[in-house]
Tab-separated table of C-alpha atoms and ligand atoms in Angstrom:
chain	number	residue	atom	x	y	z
A	1	UNK	CA	1.073	-5.486	-1.234
A	2	UNK	CA	0.015	-3.169	-4.000
A	3	UNK	CA	-4.010	-3.223	-4.834
A	4	UNK	CA	-4.660	-6.394	-7.328
A	5	UNK	CA	-7.884	-6.829	-9.138
A	6	UNK	CA	-8.845	-10.214	-10.004
A	7	UNK	CA	-11.966	-10.061	-12.564
A	8	UNK	CA	-14.312	-12.822	-12.114
A	9	UNK	CA	-15.004	-14.637	-15.491
A	10	UNK	CA	-18.072	-15.714	-14.031
A	11	UNK	CA	-19.399	-12.308	-14.975
A	12	UNK	CA	-18.023	-12.349	-18.611
A	13	UNK	CA	-20.077	-13.047	-21.335
A	14	UNK	CA	-19.588	-16.719	-22.498
A	15	UNK	CA	-20.728	-16.252	-25.934
A	16	UNK	CA	-17.584	-14.098	-26.215
A	17	UNK	CA	-15.265	-15.748	-23.538
A	18	UNK	CA	-12.149	-15.287	-25.441
A	19	UNK	CA	-12.721	-11.684	-26.294
A	20	UNK	CA	-13.225	-10.838	-22.615
A	21	UNK	CA	-10.306	-12.896	-21.585
A	22	UNK	CA	-8.467	-10.764	-24.088
A	23	UNK	CA	-10.068	-7.571	-22.727
A	24	UNK	CA	-8.776	-8.652	-19.188
A	25	UNK	CA	-5.135	-9.312	-20.918
A	26	UNK	CA	-5.268	-5.571	-22.096
A	27	UNK	CA	-6.381	-4.135	-18.874
A	28	UNK	CA	-4.548	-3.555	-15.637
A	29	UNK	CA	-6.010	-6.517	-13.800
A	30	UNK	CA	-3.543	-8.751	-11.977
A	31	UNK	CA	-5.460	-12.482	-12.266
A	32	UNK	CA	-8.286	-14.124	-13.638
A	33	UNK	CA	-10.399	-15.320	-10.856
A	34	UNK	CA	-12.547	-18.665	-11.942
A	35	UNK	CA	-15.480	-19.240	-9.634
A	36	UNK	CA	-16.211	-23.117	-9.899
A	37	UNK	CA	-19.276	-24.380	-8.427
A	38	UNK	CA	-20.998	-27.683	-8.251
A	39	UNK	CA	-24.576	-27.303	-6.943
A	40	UNK	CA	-23.787	-28.715	-3.735
A	41	UNK	CA	-21.808	-26.570	-1.898
A	42	UNK	CA	-23.606	-23.596	-3.280
A	43	UNK	CA	-26.696	-23.586	-4.575
A	44	UNK	CA	-25.748	-23.158	-8.248
A	45	UNK	CA	-23.495	-24.557	-10.955
A	46	UNK	CA	-21.072	-22.070	-12.818
A	47	UNK	CA	-18.484	-24.125	-15.150
A	48	UNK	CA	-15.638	-26.731	-14.734
A	49	UNK	CA	-12.573	-27.851	-16.410
A	50	UNK	CA	-13.474	-27.018	-20.341
A	51	UNK	CA	-14.375	-23.516	-19.439
A	52	UNK	CA	-11.383	-23.362	-17.584
A	53	UNK	CA	-9.246	-24.825	-20.066
A	54	UNK	CA	-10.450	-22.259	-22.815
A	55	UNK	CA	-9.896	-19.296	-20.589
A	56	UNK	CA	-6.251	-20.718	-19.551
A	57	UNK	CA	-5.556	-21.052	-23.461
A	58	UNK	CA	-5.627	-16.956	-23.763
A	59	UNK	CA	-4.996	-15.778	-20.472
A	60	UNK	CA	-1.721	-13.841	-20.080
A	61	UNK	CA	-2.231	-13.218	-16.278
A	62	UNK	CA	-2.068	-15.734	-13.446
A	63	UNK	CA	-5.274	-17.737	-13.094
A	64	UNK	CA	-6.771	-17.780	-9.410
A	65	UNK	CA	-9.471	-20.596	-8.894
A	66	UNK	CA	-12.153	-20.337	-6.458
A	67	UNK	CA	-13.686	-23.896	-5.415
A	68	UNK	CA	-16.853	-23.294	-4.153
A	69	UNK	CA	-17.428	-27.316	-4.295
A	70	UNK	CA	-17.818	-30.228	-1.668
A	71	UNK	CA	-14.665	-32.739	-1.328
A	72	UNK	CA	-12.207	-30.187	-2.970
A	73	UNK	CA	-9.055	-32.336	-2.396
A	74	UNK	CA	-10.484	-34.538	-5.483
A	75	UNK	CA	-9.832	-32.056	-8.184
A	76	UNK	CA	-6.947	-30.176	-6.835
A	77	UNK	CA	-4.322	-31.977	-9.168
A	78	UNK	CA	-6.446	-31.340	-12.236
A	79	UNK	CA	-6.690	-27.380	-11.632
A	80	UNK	CA	-2.806	-27.417	-11.226
A	81	UNK	CA	-2.599	-29.332	-14.612
A	82	UNK	CA	-4.701	-26.640	-16.405
A	83	UNK	CA	-2.224	-24.234	-15.288
A	84	UNK	CA	-3.697	-22.787	-12.386
A	85	UNK	CA	-1.349	-20.572	-10.104
A	86	UNK	CA	-3.600	-19.581	-7.082
A	87	UNK	CA	-6.142	-22.212	-5.379
A	88	UNK	CA	-8.920	-21.525	-2.826
A	89	UNK	CA	-11.054	-23.997	-1.190
A	90	UNK	CA	-13.734	-23.373	1.417
A	91	UNK	CA	-13.251	-23.969	5.191
A	92	UNK	CA	-17.004	-24.976	5.414
A	93	UNK	CA	-16.103	-27.735	2.763
A	94	UNK	CA	-13.262	-29.506	4.962
A	95	UNK	CA	-12.931	-30.928	8.419
A	96	UNK	CA	-9.488	-30.095	9.828
A	97	UNK	CA	-7.892	-33.045	8.536
A	98	UNK	CA	-9.143	-32.370	4.879
A	99	UNK	CA	-8.027	-28.853	4.822
A	100	UNK	CA	-4.656	-29.547	6.264
A	101	UNK	CA	-4.589	-32.180	3.299
A	102	UNK	CA	-6.029	-29.744	0.562
A	103	UNK	CA	-3.252	-27.044	2.153
A	104	UNK	CA	-0.461	-29.565	1.781
A	105	UNK	CA	-1.385	-30.937	-1.930
A	106	UNK	CA	-2.105	-27.261	-3.317
A	107	UNK	CA	1.359	-26.449	-2.279
A	108	UNK	CA	3.008	-29.559	-3.491
A	109	UNK	CA	1.380	-28.999	-6.886
A	110	UNK	CA	3.155	-25.571	-6.709
A	111	UNK	CA	0.116	-23.470	-6.588
A	112	UNK	CA	-0.360	-20.545	-4.001
A	113	UNK	CA	-2.815	-21.695	-1.269
A	114	UNK	CA	-5.992	-19.916	-0.340
A	115	UNK	CA	-8.756	-20.773	2.150
A	116	UNK	CA	-12.098	-18.954	1.791
A	117	UNK	CA	-14.716	-18.297	4.383
A	118	UNK	CA	-18.217	-17.426	3.985
A	119	UNK	CA	-19.926	-14.838	5.745
A	120	UNK	CA	-21.364	-16.422	8.643
A	121	UNK	CA	-18.173	-18.222	9.464
A	122	UNK	CA	-16.019	-16.034	11.914
A	123	UNK	CA	-12.432	-15.564	11.168
A	124	UNK	CA	-10.739	-17.009	14.313
A	125	UNK	CA	-11.480	-20.270	12.730
A	126	UNK	CA	-8.413	-19.654	10.457
A	127	UNK	CA	-5.921	-18.914	13.261
A	128	UNK	CA	-4.407	-22.371	13.010
A	129	UNK	CA	-3.914	-22.239	9.268
A	130	UNK	CA	-2.446	-18.997	8.942
A	131	UNK	CA	1.120	-19.786	8.798
A	132	UNK	CA	0.529	-22.542	6.335
A	133	UNK	CA	-1.605	-20.633	3.783
A	134	UNK	CA	-0.482	-17.613	1.343
A	135	UNK	CA	-3.935	-15.988	1.161
A	136	UNK	CA	-7.296	-15.964	2.644
A	137	UNK	CA	-10.421	-15.178	0.754
A	138	UNK	CA	-13.126	-13.240	2.541
A	139	UNK	CA	-16.479	-13.493	1.047
A	140	UNK	CA	-18.386	-10.287	0.758
A	141	UNK	CA	-21.598	-12.415	-0.181
A	142	UNK	CA	-22.962	-15.354	-0.011
A	143	UNK	CA	-21.096	-17.789	-2.182
A	144	UNK	CA	-23.059	-18.636	-5.502
A	145	UNK	CA	-23.861	-15.873	-7.532
A	146	UNK	CA	-22.300	-12.580	-8.741
A	147	UNK	CA	-24.015	-9.326	-8.413
A	148	UNK	CA	-24.951	-9.625	-5.165
A	149	UNK	CA	-24.985	-6.684	-2.774
A	150	UNK	CA	-22.065	-6.410	-0.256
A	151	UNK	CA	-22.545	-7.605	3.315
A	152	UNK	CA	-21.287	-4.507	5.433
A	153	UNK	CA	-20.104	-6.885	8.415
A	154	UNK	CA	-17.167	-8.071	5.877
A	155	UNK	CA	-15.576	-4.873	6.612
A	156	UNK	CA	-14.872	-5.534	10.220
A	157	UNK	CA	-14.025	-9.111	9.359
A	158	UNK	CA	-11.122	-8.040	6.874
A	159	UNK	CA	-9.731	-5.710	9.857
A	160	UNK	CA	-9.840	-8.372	12.466
A	161	UNK	CA	-8.180	-11.258	10.272
A	162	UNK	CA	-5.548	-8.558	9.365
A	163	UNK	CA	-4.574	-8.101	13.291
A	164	UNK	CA	-4.967	-12.247	13.344
A	165	UNK	CA	-2.466	-12.316	10.482
A	166	UNK	CA	-0.252	-9.619	12.150
A	167	UNK	CA	-0.279	-11.646	15.490
A	168	UNK	CA	0.566	-14.663	14.081
A	169	UNK	CA	3.450	-13.095	12.136
A	170	UNK	CA	1.938	-14.911	9.144
A	171	UNK	CA	2.752	-14.143	5.621
A	172	UNK	CA	-0.567	-14.119	4.362
A	173	UNK	CA	-2.499	-11.716	2.202
A	174	UNK	CA	-6.462	-10.870	2.268
A	175	UNK	CA	-8.312	-11.314	-0.793
A	176	UNK	CA	-12.032	-9.941	-0.689
A	177	UNK	CA	-14.405	-11.697	-2.913
A	178	UNK	CA	-18.353	-10.461	-3.715
A	179	UNK	CA	-19.870	-7.148	-3.893
A	180	UNK	CA	-16.409	-5.134	-4.288
A	181	UNK	CA	-16.965	-1.843	-5.731
A	182	UNK	CA	-15.336	1.595	-6.298
A	183	UNK	CA	-17.084	2.801	-3.045
A	184	UNK	CA	-15.536	0.445	-0.443
A	185	UNK	CA	-12.304	-0.820	-2.110
A	186	UNK	CA	-10.191	1.769	-0.644
A	187	UNK	CA	-11.586	1.300	2.726
A	188	UNK	CA	-11.047	-2.518	2.836
A	189	UNK	CA	-7.359	-1.719	1.221
A	190	UNK	CA	-6.882	0.532	4.562
A	191	UNK	CA	-7.884	-2.382	6.455
A	192	UNK	CA	-5.590	-4.649	4.908
A	193	UNK	CA	-7.109	-6.397	2.250
A	194	UNK	CA	-4.578	-6.657	-0.810
A	195	UNK	CA	-6.556	-8.676	-3.704
A	196	UNK	CA	-10.010	-7.671	-4.760
A	197	UNK	CA	-12.426	-9.999	-7.043
A	198	UNK	CA	-14.585	-7.790	-9.254
A	199	UNK	CA	-17.273	-9.485	-11.138
A	200	UNK	CA	-20.277	-7.143	-12.011
A	201	UNK	CA	-17.953	-4.458	-11.444
A	202	UNK	CA	-15.426	-5.315	-14.065
A	203	UNK	CA	-17.966	-6.645	-16.537
A	204	UNK	CA	-21.504	-4.922	-16.085
A	205	UNK	CA	-20.310	-1.632	-17.952
A	206	UNK	CA	-19.238	-3.364	-20.902
A	207	UNK	CA	-15.793	-1.909	-20.947
A	208	UNK	CA	-13.786	-3.926	-18.279
A	209	UNK	CA	-10.535	-2.090	-18.909
A	210	UNK	CA	-11.891	1.277	-17.766
A	211	UNK	CA	-14.096	-0.426	-14.944
A	212	UNK	CA	-11.132	-2.083	-13.667
A	213	UNK	CA	-8.530	0.799	-14.074
A	214	UNK	CA	-11.376	2.704	-12.006
A	215	UNK	CA	-11.256	0.111	-9.026
A	216	UNK	CA	-7.497	0.427	-8.904
A	217	UNK	CA	-7.682	4.121	-8.869
A	218	UNK	CA	-10.749	4.300	-6.463
B	301	DX5	C1	-19.698	-15.332	-5.781
B	301	DX5	C2	-18.298	-15.740	-6.539
B	301	DX5	C3	-17.572	-14.391	-6.487
B	301	DX5	C4	-18.837	-13.132	-7.547
B	301	DX5	C5	-18.061	-11.805	-7.793
B	301	DX5	O1	-19.998	-17.176	-5.246
B	301	DX5	O2	-17.163	-16.132	-5.643
B	301	DX5	O3	-16.403	-14.395	-7.143
B	301	DX5	O4	-18.693	-14.024	-8.792
B	301	DX5	O5	-19.098	-11.190	-8.249
B	301	DX5	P1	-19.641	-9.679	-7.667
B	301	DX5	O6	-18.084	-9.040	-7.973
B	301	DX5	O7	-20.471	-9.203	-8.941
B	301	DX5	O8	-20.088	-9.714	-6.325
B	302	ZN	ZN1	-15.020	-16.019	-6.061
């Protein structure tokens, strides 16, 4: 797949949320990435349905919601109702039965199915699920906050996952989330990643359009 940038709205200016959404609309970004945190699965609380709805009202590109919450199955239908097109839940928030239920429910709601893994979770845990999901989210930082330093071991994990996906003949792409920058994006793409979430790399300069262009061309 061609390289796709998904700006994380967690790094937007919440006092000017619609302005920042319009900036993403006008940019070369592929998706909007929505980081939903509950203060339980991760130490931080970000935002929930009202903010996602405000973004959905203005966004002209697909919404990709990343649920960093416990019991994610309870909320899947509500994200679908907001118009979310891609939804990822964390492997660590589910047992096997729950994860299979989440995958089925996300699919039945008509959304793309993603499963995210934390930095300390080995890629191999996803082998049983690869053929029933659309994408894997490889965390490049510990989930909870934007602006953290990229964990270098993530790069090897992307390579392992790409081999696992090919070996399973699965139709599944790799999203890297956390610490993505112009310095590492080309290497991650070479190893098999296709979608790149960018929080601080997209917004911290104050010119997301240029920053997203730089990530696409790096
Ligand atoms: C981390 C979130 C990421 C994060 C990305 O918990 O899932 O999407 O906001 O921000 P940067 O690109 O600044 O690491
Ligand atoms: Zn995220």
